[in-house]
Short mmCIF file of C-alpha atoms in Angstrom, two decimals:
data_model
loop_
_atom_site.label_atom_id
_atom_site.label_comp_id
_atom_site.label_asym_id
_atom_site.label_seq_id
_atom_site.Cartn_x
_atom_site.Cartn_y
_atom_site.Cartn_z
CA MET A 19 0.26 -0.05 -0.05
CA LEU A 20 1.76 3.59 -1.17
CA THR A 21 1.60 5.90 1.15
CA PRO A 22 2.77 9.71 0.56
CA PHE A 23 6.44 8.96 2.17
CA ASP A 24 6.92 6.70 -0.55
CA ASP A 25 7.72 9.62 -2.51
CA TYR A 26 10.70 10.09 -0.31
CA PRO A 27 13.77 8.00 -0.59
CA ILE A 28 13.81 6.46 3.39
CA HIS A 29 12.80 2.96 2.07
CA GLN A 30 14.05 0.12 4.51
CA SER A 31 13.47 -2.81 2.12
CA ALA A 32 11.48 -3.42 -0.95
CA LEU A 33 8.49 -3.31 0.70
CA PRO A 34 6.18 0.27 0.78
CA VAL A 35 6.70 2.60 4.18
CA ALA A 36 3.35 1.61 5.10
CA HIS A 37 4.35 -2.24 5.71
CA ALA A 38 6.63 -1.86 8.57
CA GLY A 39 8.70 -4.16 10.97
CA GLY A 40 8.34 -7.51 8.86
CA GLY A 41 4.31 -7.45 10.02
CA HIS A 42 5.30 -8.16 13.56
CA PRO A 43 2.45 -6.98 15.62
CA ASP A 44 4.18 -5.86 18.24
CA HIS A 45 6.12 -2.91 15.94
CA TYR A 46 5.52 0.19 16.93
CA ASP A 47 7.15 4.08 16.32
CA ARG A 48 6.70 6.40 19.59
CA PHE A 49 7.37 10.04 20.83
CA TRP A 50 8.20 10.62 24.07
CA PHE A 51 8.76 14.45 25.31
CA ASN A 52 8.63 15.54 29.20
CA GLY A 53 9.55 19.08 30.51
CA TYR A 54 10.11 20.14 34.32
CA ASP A 55 10.93 22.44 36.62
CA GLU A 56 10.47 22.44 40.54
CA ASP A 57 7.36 23.81 40.63
CA VAL A 58 5.29 21.32 37.36
CA TYR A 59 6.05 18.77 35.38
CA PHE A 60 4.34 17.60 31.89
CA ALA A 61 5.36 14.32 29.38
CA LEU A 62 3.71 13.28 26.30
CA ALA A 63 3.71 10.00 24.70
CA PHE A 64 2.58 9.49 21.08
CA GLY A 65 2.57 6.13 19.34
CA LEU A 66 1.88 4.76 16.38
CA TYR A 67 1.46 0.46 15.73
CA PRO A 68 0.94 -0.24 11.99
CA ASN A 69 0.38 -3.95 12.20
CA ARG A 70 -2.46 -3.43 15.25
CA GLY A 71 -3.59 -0.54 12.51
CA THR A 72 -3.92 1.77 15.97
CA ILE A 73 -2.75 4.94 16.98
CA ASP A 74 -2.38 6.86 20.29
CA GLY A 75 -1.28 9.68 22.11
CA ALA A 76 -1.17 10.91 26.18
CA PHE A 77 -0.54 14.31 27.75
CA SER A 78 -0.24 14.44 31.75
CA VAL A 79 0.47 17.38 33.98
CA VAL A 80 1.72 17.01 37.79
CA HIS A 81 1.13 20.27 39.78
CA GLN A 82 0.37 21.47 42.86
CA ASP A 83 0.45 17.51 43.71
CA VAL A 84 -2.66 16.75 41.35
CA GLN A 85 -1.77 14.49 38.47
CA CYS A 86 -4.53 15.62 35.20
CA SER A 87 -4.35 13.36 32.14
CA VAL A 88 -5.95 12.89 28.64
CA PHE A 89 -5.96 10.11 26.21
CA ALA A 90 -6.90 9.10 22.66
CA SER A 91 -6.90 6.23 20.71
CA GLY A 92 -8.18 5.29 17.51
CA ARG A 93 -7.28 4.25 13.83
CA ILE A 94 -4.11 4.97 12.33
CA PRO A 95 -4.15 7.27 9.18
CA LEU A 96 -2.39 5.89 6.24
CA ASP A 97 -0.65 9.11 5.84
CA ARG A 98 2.07 8.92 8.73
CA THR A 99 2.78 13.06 8.30
CA ARG A 100 -0.45 13.12 10.32
CA THR A 101 1.15 12.86 13.90
CA SER A 102 -2.69 13.57 15.62
CA ILE A 103 -5.29 11.67 17.45
CA GLY A 104 -8.23 13.31 19.04
CA PRO A 105 -7.00 16.60 21.01
CA ILE A 106 -3.56 15.44 20.71
CA ARG A 107 -0.75 17.08 17.81
CA VAL A 108 2.48 16.78 17.54
CA GLU A 109 4.54 18.74 15.05
CA ILE A 110 7.81 18.25 13.50
CA VAL A 111 8.80 21.98 12.78
CA GLU A 112 12.68 21.18 11.59
CA PRO A 113 13.67 17.33 12.07
CA LEU A 114 15.78 16.93 15.39
CA ARG A 115 15.58 20.72 16.07
CA VAL A 116 12.35 21.73 16.76
CA ASN A 117 9.30 19.91 17.80
CA ARG A 118 5.02 21.38 18.81
CA ILE A 119 2.85 19.78 21.08
CA ILE A 120 -0.73 20.92 20.67
CA VAL A 121 -3.53 19.77 23.34
CA ASP A 122 -7.26 20.95 23.45
CA ALA A 123 -9.14 19.00 25.57
CA PRO A 124 -10.80 21.57 27.83
CA GLU A 125 -13.53 19.00 28.90
CA HIS A 126 -10.62 16.80 30.79
CA GLY A 127 -9.14 20.02 32.07
CA LEU A 128 -5.94 20.13 29.67
CA ALA A 129 -4.89 22.59 26.96
CA ALA A 130 -1.12 23.34 25.75
CA GLU A 131 1.07 25.10 23.46
CA LEU A 132 4.43 23.78 23.67
CA THR A 133 7.51 24.22 21.99
CA ALA A 134 10.61 21.88 22.26
CA THR A 135 14.08 22.92 21.00
CA ALA A 136 17.27 20.98 20.85
CA ARG A 137 19.44 21.68 23.82
CA THR A 138 21.97 19.03 22.46
CA PRO A 139 22.72 16.69 19.47
CA ALA A 140 20.16 13.41 19.38
CA HIS A 141 22.22 10.53 20.87
CA GLU A 142 21.64 6.86 19.85
CA GLU A 143 20.73 4.44 23.08
CA PRO A 144 22.36 0.90 22.13
CA ARG A 145 19.91 -0.96 20.38
CA ALA A 146 18.19 -3.26 22.72
CA THR A 147 17.47 -7.22 22.25
CA GLN A 148 15.83 -9.84 24.17
CA TYR A 149 14.43 -13.22 23.88
CA ASP A 150 12.66 -16.00 25.71
CA GLY A 151 14.13 -18.62 23.70
CA PRO A 152 12.86 -18.70 20.50
CA THR A 153 10.51 -15.92 20.95
CA LEU A 154 11.76 -12.32 20.34
CA LEU A 155 10.15 -9.76 23.11
CA THR A 156 12.15 -6.76 22.39
CA ASP A 157 13.97 -5.27 19.53
CA SER A 158 14.16 -1.80 19.82
CA THR A 159 15.97 1.75 18.73
CA ARG A 160 15.83 4.88 20.87
CA ALA A 161 17.15 8.46 20.31
CA THR A 162 17.40 10.30 23.36
CA GLN A 163 17.59 14.41 23.22
CA MET A 164 17.78 16.92 25.62
CA VAL A 165 15.58 20.01 24.86
CA THR A 166 14.34 23.19 26.23
CA TRP A 167 10.84 24.43 26.17
CA SER A 168 8.62 27.30 25.31
CA GLY A 169 4.79 28.13 25.68
CA TRP A 170 2.29 27.31 28.26
CA VAL A 171 -0.15 24.23 29.93
CA GLU A 172 -3.45 24.76 31.27
CA SER A 173 -4.19 22.34 33.81
CA GLY A 174 -7.58 22.21 35.92
CA GLY A 175 -8.30 25.50 35.00
CA GLU A 176 -5.20 27.28 35.60
CA ARG A 177 -2.80 28.56 33.13
CA ILE A 178 1.05 27.62 33.42
CA GLU A 179 3.51 30.07 31.74
CA ILE A 180 6.38 27.49 30.86
CA THR A 181 9.26 29.80 31.33
CA PRO A 182 11.50 29.64 28.32
CA GLY A 183 14.63 27.39 28.41
CA THR A 184 12.69 24.77 30.97
CA TYR A 185 14.56 21.70 30.61
CA GLY A 186 13.15 18.65 29.21
CA THR A 187 14.13 15.35 27.04
CA LYS A 188 12.92 14.17 23.85
CA ASP A 189 12.84 10.34 23.11
CA ARG A 190 12.24 8.68 19.69
CA SER A 191 11.87 5.06 20.03
CA TRP A 192 10.77 2.39 17.19
CA GLY A 193 11.48 -1.73 16.83
CA ILE A 194 9.74 -4.06 18.68
CA ARG A 195 8.14 -3.88 22.15
CA GLY A 196 5.18 -5.28 24.01
CA VAL A 197 2.11 -3.36 23.14
CA GLY A 198 -1.50 -3.94 22.84
CA GLU A 199 -3.18 -7.22 23.66
CA ARG A 200 -0.49 -9.83 23.49
CA THR A 201 -0.82 -12.50 20.55
CA PRO A 202 -2.09 -16.09 21.35
CA ALA A 203 1.05 -17.94 21.85
CA ALA A 204 2.08 -20.64 24.16
CA PRO A 205 2.93 -19.38 27.66
CA ARG A 206 6.35 -17.44 28.06
CA THR A 207 9.17 -19.87 30.03
CA ALA A 208 10.88 -16.85 31.41
CA LEU A 209 9.44 -14.98 34.45
CA PRO A 210 8.43 -11.24 33.90
CA GLN A 211 11.47 -9.28 34.95
CA VAL A 212 12.30 -5.85 34.49
CA PHE A 213 14.70 -3.60 35.86
CA PHE A 214 15.28 -0.15 34.05
CA LEU A 215 17.50 2.76 34.81
CA TRP A 216 17.21 6.02 32.66
CA ALA A 217 18.50 9.27 33.65
CA PRO A 218 18.70 12.45 30.89
CA LEU A 219 20.41 15.14 33.59
CA ASN A 220 20.72 18.64 32.37
CA PHE A 221 23.73 20.93 33.81
CA ALA A 222 24.73 24.55 32.40
CA ASP A 223 27.60 23.54 30.17
CA ARG A 224 26.61 19.93 29.16
CA ALA A 225 24.53 17.16 29.44
CA LEU A 226 25.17 13.19 30.78
CA HIS A 227 22.75 10.96 30.07
CA TYR A 228 22.57 7.35 31.29
CA VAL A 229 20.93 4.27 30.86
CA VAL A 230 21.11 0.72 32.18
CA MET A 231 18.86 -2.82 32.14
CA GLU A 232 19.91 -5.61 33.93
CA ASP A 233 18.87 -9.18 33.88
CA GLU A 234 17.80 -10.90 37.32
CA THR A 235 21.20 -11.74 38.65
CA GLY A 236 21.84 -8.30 38.47
CA ARG A 237 24.21 -8.16 34.89
CA PRO A 238 23.91 -5.39 32.38
CA TRP A 239 22.58 -6.34 28.69
CA LEU A 240 22.08 -2.79 27.99
CA GLU A 241 24.12 -0.17 29.35
CA ARG A 242 25.55 3.26 28.23
CA THR A 243 26.55 6.75 29.42
CA ALA A 244 26.96 9.92 27.35
CA VAL A 245 28.11 13.11 27.58
CA LEU A 246 26.41 15.54 25.39
CA PRO A 247 27.48 18.82 24.41
CA VAL A 248 25.07 22.32 24.75
CA LEU A 249 24.52 23.15 21.06
CA GLY A 250 25.83 26.45 19.98
CA ASP A 251 24.70 28.48 16.57
CA GLY A 252 24.82 25.75 13.58
CA ASP A 253 26.33 23.02 15.42
CA PRO A 254 25.25 19.59 13.94
CA VAL A 255 22.41 17.75 15.62
CA PHE A 256 23.75 14.15 14.11
CA GLY A 257 25.96 12.51 12.42
CA PRO A 258 29.95 12.01 13.40
CA ASP A 259 30.65 15.71 14.63
CA THR A 260 28.37 16.12 17.25
CA GLY A 261 30.80 16.08 20.16
CA ILE A 262 28.95 13.19 21.86
CA SER A 263 31.43 11.36 24.31
CA TRP A 264 31.04 8.18 26.02
CA LEU A 265 32.16 7.20 29.48
CA HIS A 266 33.14 3.26 30.50
CA GLY A 267 31.88 1.37 33.78
CA VAL A 268 29.50 3.72 35.08
CA ARG A 269 27.83 2.06 38.16
CA HIS A 270 24.54 2.85 40.09
CA GLN A 271 23.57 3.06 43.55
CA VAL A 272 19.86 3.39 44.44
CA ARG A 273 18.95 4.35 47.92
CA TRP A 274 15.35 2.91 47.86
CA ALA A 275 12.31 4.59 49.65
CA PRO A 276 11.13 1.69 52.07
CA GLY A 277 8.73 -1.07 50.94
CA LEU A 278 8.33 0.93 47.68
CA ARG A 279 10.29 0.46 43.84
CA ARG A 280 11.11 4.23 43.40
CA SER A 281 14.34 5.90 44.76
CA ASP A 282 14.88 7.84 47.84
CA GLY A 283 18.03 8.93 45.93
CA ALA A 284 20.88 7.47 43.57
CA THR A 285 24.12 7.95 42.99
CA LEU A 286 25.80 7.26 39.88
CA LEU A 287 29.54 6.14 40.00
CA LEU A 288 31.44 7.83 37.16
CA GLY A 289 34.75 7.01 38.43
CA PRO A 290 36.92 6.47 41.05
CA ASP A 291 36.44 10.06 42.52
CA GLU A 292 33.84 11.04 40.52
CA THR A 293 30.03 10.77 41.43
CA VAL A 294 26.66 12.46 40.28
CA GLU A 295 24.04 12.67 43.21
CA LEU A 296 20.32 12.32 42.81
CA GLU A 297 17.98 14.12 44.97
CA PRO A 298 14.14 13.41 43.85
CA LEU A 299 11.68 16.13 43.89
CA ARG A 300 8.78 15.18 42.51
CA THR A 301 7.31 11.73 41.03
CA PHE A 302 5.63 11.39 38.19
CA ARG A 303 3.35 7.82 37.29
CA MET A 304 4.03 6.98 33.70
CA LYS A 305 0.52 5.47 33.76
CA GLY A 306 -0.48 8.92 33.36
CA VAL A 307 0.87 8.55 29.69
CA GLY A 308 -0.45 5.06 29.49
CA TYR A 309 2.50 2.86 30.80
CA LEU A 310 1.38 -0.24 32.63
CA HIS A 311 -2.18 1.52 32.48
CA PRO A 312 -5.21 -0.97 32.99
CA HIS A 313 -7.49 0.78 30.27
CA TRP A 314 -5.16 2.88 28.54
CA LYS A 315 -2.40 0.65 27.78
CA HIS A 316 -0.39 1.55 24.35
CA GLY A 317 -1.43 -0.13 21.03
CA ARG A 318 -4.70 -1.22 22.44
CA TRP A 319 -7.79 -1.27 20.08
CA HIS A 320 -10.94 0.71 21.47
CA ASP A 321 -12.76 2.44 18.78
CA GLU A 322 -12.43 4.76 15.17
CA LEU A 323 -11.87 7.50 18.32
CA ALA A 324 -12.02 7.05 22.04
CA VAL A 325 -10.97 10.09 24.02
CA GLY A 326 -10.60 9.94 27.89
CA GLY A 327 -9.24 11.66 31.15
CA GLU A 328 -8.30 11.38 34.83
CA VAL A 329 -7.32 13.38 37.53
CA HIS A 330 -5.79 12.22 40.33
CA LYS A 331 -4.38 13.84 43.91
CA VAL A 332 -0.42 12.65 43.98
CA ALA A 333 -1.00 11.84 47.78
CA GLU A 334 -4.29 9.63 47.23
CA LEU A 335 -2.32 7.38 44.47
CA ASP A 336 -1.90 3.60 46.04
CA THR A 337 1.74 3.24 45.22
CA LEU A 338 1.60 -0.39 45.49
CA ALA A 339 -0.54 -0.42 42.40
CA PRO A 340 1.40 -2.74 40.01
CA GLU A 341 0.49 0.34 37.44
CA HIS A 342 2.18 2.62 39.43
CA VAL A 343 5.60 1.03 39.96
CA HIS A 344 6.65 2.67 36.80
CA VAL A 345 7.99 6.48 37.47
CA GLN A 346 10.15 9.09 36.70
CA GLN A 347 11.17 11.47 39.28
CA VAL A 348 12.60 14.74 38.92
CA VAL A 349 15.93 15.23 40.40
CA ARG A 350 18.24 17.77 41.88
CA ALA A 351 21.62 16.47 40.54
CA THR A 352 25.00 17.42 41.93
CA TRP A 353 27.90 16.46 39.57
CA GLY A 354 31.32 18.16 41.77
CA GLU A 355 30.68 21.74 41.75
CA ARG A 356 27.79 21.34 38.64
CA VAL A 357 24.21 21.70 39.98
CA GLY A 358 21.43 20.62 37.46
CA LEU A 359 17.76 18.97 37.08
CA GLY A 360 16.91 15.97 35.65
CA VAL A 361 14.66 12.83 35.30
CA LEU A 362 15.51 9.50 37.33
CA GLU A 363 13.49 6.77 35.73
CA GLN A 364 12.89 3.65 37.22
CA LEU A 365 10.95 0.43 35.97
CA VAL A 366 11.44 -2.61 38.40
CA ILE A 367 9.35 -5.79 38.19
CA GLY A 368 10.17 -9.02 40.02
CA PRO A 369 12.09 -10.75 42.27
CA TYR A 370 15.53 -9.66 43.23
CA ALA A 371 18.32 -12.00 43.20
CA PRO A 372 21.34 -11.77 45.93
CA GLY A 373 24.48 -10.25 44.15
CA GLY A 374 22.32 -8.67 41.34
CA PHE A 375 19.42 -6.57 42.13
CA GLN A 376 19.88 -4.29 45.13
CA THR A 377 18.48 -6.08 48.14
CA MET A 378 14.83 -4.08 49.22
CA LEU A 379 13.01 -4.43 52.56
CA ASP A 380 10.31 -6.96 52.90
CA GLY A 381 7.07 -5.54 51.85
CA ALA A 382 8.05 -4.62 48.41
CA PRO A 383 5.70 -5.06 45.83
CA ALA A 384 6.54 -7.47 43.72
#
């Protein structure tokens, strides 16, 4: 099936662009954005699932200890330049440099006009590939980039002006990942097991990006630490001359909140005498943009167009509920004399192993 993208020289196989991922039902292509300061956090997830025929998006804001979210889902358009669904729209103004987010959902207490401008070059994380025996569970690539924001957000009837230069992150990922309803198959042989830390950190003169995924023994099967330069006028955002450098042998020490799978603080050990200290300021439940959501799970078919919303007082959320295990924390980051702001994302599912994952207190959710 031909679409307008077939007029561009971007083909990766003999198939038209509309036929993605070799037909794998879990093929996805997603935008993720967040923005934060010490008073507000907002995030957007926007995904296309061409082999499931669906598209969905969600936008969420945490302000004054209230998390407000809007979700939208529908049939995927044939024209992939139509990156919008219901009240949510993502615009690619200049690839890898400028994006816009438009949200118009007053019936759910949310609206936004936001512009993200690249602060650093785009960083390609290692390819994430994982099998359960012969079954491919994950095979994806993520491009991470620090951005700055301008614009405004309206949440719960209050308009919040976003100070130009507010920090944030842009995450573009694509490939194969568990989405939608599971395809009927034999029971999996491996227990559900995820340990994921993801920390994009902004400092005045540079950015640091740390990512690690570990197996049930604590062995990293994906890890990378990148130092990203702050862009000057005309600096490249991709290619061999971006000035990105990599650190090796970086380790993490997470101080877990008692009985919970989120941190009370963390340390990144960059070297024998070099650390980055992370102090949590605010917690965002990723359920607010569809992750682990029991109803608005990514890639699920709802209808030709379905829109919904949620409002929660943060203090009243059940922090032990499985759908609240996946979190991002806004953190104050201290790296020597540098003090910056970033996020520490944590997803911890499954048991801990001696000598592997760091020991948690009895009573932590499984």
